[in-house]
C-alpha cells in the first residue's frame, strides 16, 4: 500500500482513519454513555481498558504475527464469546435503575473496556485490514513513527470516549430519573442487538465452514 512520504501527512491519515473507527457507534460507545451517567471519567477508563488490549495487538501485527487475525474459526469463536458477554451485559442493563449501579459504574469501566475490546471480532478484523496497513506505513518511517502512531491512535479513543461520558455526566442535571432510565435501557438494547449480530455472524461462519 502506497502512502504519504511526509510524516505530518501520514499522521493526518492516522487521525482520519482512526476517527472513522472510533466515532462509529458500537459497544464501547454505548457503554461510555451508560456509565457516563454516574462517572464523567468512565470514557477514559474504558479507553484505558481498550488500550490494554490494543497495544499488544499492534505489536503483534508489527512483528508479522497476524495469521490468527485471518483465521475464520478463531474470529467466529471470539464472536460467540463476545456475543454472549454483550447479551449478558445488555440484559443486566435492562433491570437496575441508573441510581443503583453507581458503584459498578465507577469500578467496572476499565474491565468493560478490556472485555468489550477483546471479545469484539470486528475490532480484530479492522486491525487485520485498515489497521495493518497503517502499521505497515508507520514501520516504513522507523520505530519512532510507530511510537507516535500508537500515541496518536490511542489519543483518538481517549478524546472521543472521554468526551462522550463527560457530556453525558454533565447533562445528567438536565434529565430526571425517568429519562436516565430510558437512556440506560436504550444502551442495553443497543448492546443486545450487537450481541445478536455477533452471535449470528459467528454461527453462520461455523455452519458455512462445515
Tab-separated table of C-alpha atoms in Angstrom:
chain	number	residue	atom	x	y	z
A	1	UNK	CA	0.000	0.000	0.000
A	2	UNK	CA	1.406	3.362	-1.057
A	3	UNK	CA	1.023	6.172	1.382
A	4	UNK	CA	2.278	9.662	2.160
A	5	UNK	CA	6.006	10.115	2.495
A	6	UNK	CA	5.649	13.206	4.669
A	7	UNK	CA	5.389	12.315	8.389
A	8	UNK	CA	2.821	15.011	9.177
A	9	UNK	CA	0.626	13.981	6.264
A	10	UNK	CA	0.818	10.369	7.400
A	11	UNK	CA	-0.258	11.346	10.911
A	12	UNK	CA	-3.172	13.185	9.331
A	13	UNK	CA	-4.136	9.880	7.709
A	14	UNK	CA	-3.872	8.179	11.091
A	15	UNK	CA	-6.221	10.692	12.721
A	16	UNK	CA	-8.825	10.477	9.944
A	17	UNK	CA	-8.815	6.686	9.637
A	18	UNK	CA	-8.693	6.171	13.415
A	19	UNK	CA	-11.531	8.637	13.939
A	20	UNK	CA	-13.685	6.814	11.399
A	21	UNK	CA	-13.444	3.707	13.549
A	22	UNK	CA	-13.721	5.469	16.898
A	23	UNK	CA	-16.869	7.503	16.211
A	24	UNK	CA	-18.788	4.594	14.679
A	25	UNK	CA	-21.490	3.539	17.195
A	26	UNK	CA	-20.538	0.314	18.928
A	27	UNK	CA	-20.360	-1.462	22.295
A	28	UNK	CA	-17.689	0.880	23.683
A	29	UNK	CA	-19.750	3.941	22.771
A	30	UNK	CA	-22.920	2.513	24.326
A	31	UNK	CA	-21.033	1.592	27.496
A	32	UNK	CA	-19.431	5.047	27.695
A	33	UNK	CA	-22.907	6.591	27.518
A	34	UNK	CA	-24.399	4.257	30.139
A	35	UNK	CA	-21.502	4.539	32.590
A	36	UNK	CA	-21.057	8.242	31.939
A	37	UNK	CA	-24.370	8.836	33.705
A	38	UNK	CA	-22.600	8.460	37.056
A	39	UNK	CA	-18.918	8.841	36.206
A	40	UNK	CA	-17.590	11.622	33.932
A	41	UNK	CA	-14.277	9.748	33.663
A	42	UNK	CA	-15.863	6.471	32.556
A	43	UNK	CA	-14.873	7.041	28.927
A	44	UNK	CA	-11.222	7.485	29.905
A	45	UNK	CA	-11.295	4.259	31.938
A	46	UNK	CA	-12.959	2.380	29.082
A	47	UNK	CA	-10.321	3.762	26.697
A	48	UNK	CA	-7.559	2.581	29.036
A	49	UNK	CA	-9.035	-0.919	29.060
A	50	UNK	CA	-9.291	-0.754	25.277
A	51	UNK	CA	-5.625	0.290	25.074
A	52	UNK	CA	-4.526	-2.607	27.295
A	53	UNK	CA	-5.804	-4.985	24.609
A	54	UNK	CA	-4.909	-2.846	21.609
A	55	UNK	CA	-1.239	-2.155	22.310
A	56	UNK	CA	-0.131	-5.829	22.387
A	57	UNK	CA	-2.182	-6.400	19.230
A	58	UNK	CA	-0.394	-3.559	17.432
A	59	UNK	CA	2.948	-5.034	18.462
A	60	UNK	CA	1.840	-8.472	17.274
A	61	UNK	CA	0.941	-7.135	13.833
A	62	UNK	CA	4.162	-5.126	13.664
A	63	UNK	CA	6.145	-8.296	14.318
A	64	UNK	CA	4.309	-10.027	11.492
A	65	UNK	CA	2.339	-12.460	13.651
A	66	UNK	CA	-1.151	-11.719	12.333
A	67	UNK	CA	-2.163	-15.088	10.857
A	68	UNK	CA	-4.593	-15.671	13.726
A	69	UNK	CA	-6.464	-12.496	12.761
A	70	UNK	CA	-7.242	-14.063	9.386
A	71	UNK	CA	-8.426	-17.422	10.743
A	72	UNK	CA	-12.213	-17.546	10.394
A	73	UNK	CA	-12.566	-20.193	13.102
A	74	UNK	CA	-10.768	-18.015	15.636
A	75	UNK	CA	-12.782	-14.930	14.697
A	76	UNK	CA	-16.028	-16.903	14.903
A	77	UNK	CA	-15.061	-18.265	18.328
A	78	UNK	CA	-14.292	-14.775	19.581
A	79	UNK	CA	-17.621	-13.637	18.168
A	80	UNK	CA	-19.513	-16.303	20.119
A	81	UNK	CA	-17.812	-15.402	23.395
A	82	UNK	CA	-18.175	-11.698	22.731
A	83	UNK	CA	-21.806	-12.047	21.709
A	84	UNK	CA	-22.633	-13.960	24.872
A	85	UNK	CA	-20.922	-11.330	27.035
A	86	UNK	CA	-22.642	-8.448	25.252
A	87	UNK	CA	-26.006	-10.177	25.613
A	88	UNK	CA	-25.462	-10.664	29.352
A	89	UNK	CA	-24.328	-7.056	29.768
A	90	UNK	CA	-27.245	-5.714	27.759
A	91	UNK	CA	-29.835	-7.732	29.667
A	92	UNK	CA	-28.343	-6.664	33.009
A	93	UNK	CA	-28.726	-3.039	31.927
A	94	UNK	CA	-32.446	-3.535	31.375
A	95	UNK	CA	-33.055	-4.381	35.040
A	96	UNK	CA	-31.422	-1.972	37.528
A	97	UNK	CA	-32.072	1.737	37.792
A	98	UNK	CA	-29.144	4.036	36.959
A	99	UNK	CA	-29.062	5.212	40.565
A	100	UNK	CA	-28.498	1.637	41.732
A	101	UNK	CA	-25.399	0.922	39.654
A	102	UNK	CA	-23.134	3.816	40.667
A	103	UNK	CA	-20.609	1.542	42.341
A	104	UNK	CA	-20.416	-0.727	39.320
A	105	UNK	CA	-20.097	2.304	37.049
A	106	UNK	CA	-17.129	3.698	38.904
A	107	UNK	CA	-15.196	0.459	39.257
A	108	UNK	CA	-16.195	-1.585	36.216
A	109	UNK	CA	-15.393	0.761	33.325
A	110	UNK	CA	-11.783	-0.377	32.962
A	111	UNK	CA	-12.776	-4.045	32.850
A	112	UNK	CA	-15.586	-3.255	30.420
A	113	UNK	CA	-13.069	-1.663	28.074
A	114	UNK	CA	-10.851	-4.739	28.244
A	115	UNK	CA	-13.578	-7.344	27.769
A	116	UNK	CA	-15.618	-5.490	25.145
A	117	UNK	CA	-12.477	-4.937	23.086
A	118	UNK	CA	-11.076	-8.453	23.370
A	119	UNK	CA	-14.466	-10.031	22.637
A	120	UNK	CA	-15.171	-7.974	19.515
A	121	UNK	CA	-14.233	-9.876	16.317
A	122	UNK	CA	-14.793	-6.778	14.188
A	123	UNK	CA	-12.162	-4.928	16.191
A	124	UNK	CA	-9.697	-7.650	15.168
A	125	UNK	CA	-10.877	-7.521	11.558
A	126	UNK	CA	-10.293	-3.751	11.481
A	127	UNK	CA	-6.722	-4.236	12.653
A	128	UNK	CA	-6.192	-7.074	10.174
A	129	UNK	CA	-7.101	-4.712	7.324
A	130	UNK	CA	-7.030	-0.929	7.741
A	131	UNK	CA	-5.017	-1.071	10.952
A	132	UNK	CA	-2.396	-3.397	9.483
A	133	UNK	CA	-1.973	-1.056	6.510
A	134	UNK	CA	-1.349	1.897	8.820
A	135	UNK	CA	1.152	-0.110	10.848
A	136	UNK	CA	2.989	-1.037	7.654
A	137	UNK	CA	3.207	2.606	6.623
A	138	UNK	CA	4.345	3.666	10.101
A	139	UNK	CA	7.032	0.981	10.103
A	140	UNK	CA	8.373	2.436	6.873
A	141	UNK	CA	9.311	5.608	8.739
A	142	UNK	CA	11.018	3.704	11.564
A	143	UNK	CA	10.459	2.807	15.219
A	144	UNK	CA	9.990	6.439	16.187
A	145	UNK	CA	6.932	6.731	13.943
A	146	UNK	CA	5.477	3.520	15.380
A	147	UNK	CA	5.563	5.094	18.838
A	148	UNK	CA	3.971	8.314	17.584
A	149	UNK	CA	1.385	6.302	15.647
A	150	UNK	CA	0.341	4.435	18.793
A	151	UNK	CA	0.060	7.653	20.812
A	152	UNK	CA	-1.978	9.436	18.126
A	153	UNK	CA	-4.301	6.476	17.550
A	154	UNK	CA	-4.969	5.914	21.245
A	155	UNK	CA	-5.473	9.649	21.761
A	156	UNK	CA	-8.435	9.487	19.365
A	157	UNK	CA	-10.041	6.829	21.579
A	158	UNK	CA	-9.412	8.726	24.816
A	159	UNK	CA	-10.604	12.035	23.373
A	160	UNK	CA	-13.854	10.737	21.904
A	161	UNK	CA	-14.984	8.300	24.599
A	162	UNK	CA	-13.845	10.714	27.298
A	163	UNK	CA	-15.923	13.477	25.712
A	164	UNK	CA	-18.943	11.182	25.427
A	165	UNK	CA	-19.002	10.151	29.091
A	166	UNK	CA	-18.185	13.687	30.290
A	167	UNK	CA	-21.022	15.154	28.218
A	168	UNK	CA	-23.491	12.566	29.476
A	169	UNK	CA	-22.432	13.167	33.085
A	170	UNK	CA	-22.783	16.943	32.788
A	171	UNK	CA	-26.114	16.586	31.040
A	172	UNK	CA	-27.484	14.467	33.859
A	173	UNK	CA	-28.630	17.572	35.738
A	174	UNK	CA	-30.947	18.332	32.819
A	175	UNK	CA	-32.554	14.915	32.973
A	176	UNK	CA	-34.903	13.415	35.511
A	177	UNK	CA	-34.814	9.820	36.743
A	178	UNK	CA	-37.225	8.540	34.112
A	179	UNK	CA	-35.100	9.849	31.252
A	180	UNK	CA	-31.925	8.455	32.782
A	181	UNK	CA	-33.669	5.111	32.906
A	182	UNK	CA	-34.638	5.450	29.231
A	183	UNK	CA	-31.031	6.187	28.245
A	184	UNK	CA	-29.719	3.256	30.257
A	185	UNK	CA	-32.281	0.824	28.823
A	186	UNK	CA	-31.626	2.117	25.297
A	187	UNK	CA	-27.920	1.369	25.738
A	188	UNK	CA	-28.812	-2.108	26.995
A	189	UNK	CA	-30.962	-2.768	23.929
A	190	UNK	CA	-28.152	-1.464	21.736
A	191	UNK	CA	-25.720	-3.976	23.272
A	192	UNK	CA	-28.235	-6.815	22.881
A	193	UNK	CA	-28.604	-6.010	19.171
A	194	UNK	CA	-24.821	-6.074	18.789
A	195	UNK	CA	-24.753	-9.389	20.658
A	196	UNK	CA	-27.283	-10.911	18.265
A	197	UNK	CA	-25.269	-9.619	15.317
A	198	UNK	CA	-22.056	-11.156	16.685
A	199	UNK	CA	-23.740	-14.462	17.516
A	200	UNK	CA	-25.500	-14.750	14.165
A	201	UNK	CA	-22.333	-13.969	12.211
A	202	UNK	CA	-20.253	-16.435	14.231
A	203	UNK	CA	-22.783	-19.276	13.998
A	204	UNK	CA	-23.167	-18.662	10.271
A	205	UNK	CA	-19.381	-18.865	9.859
A	206	UNK	CA	-19.177	-22.164	11.760
A	207	UNK	CA	-22.027	-23.674	9.719
A	208	UNK	CA	-20.501	-22.472	6.445
A	209	UNK	CA	-17.071	-23.888	7.274
A	210	UNK	CA	-18.661	-27.249	7.999
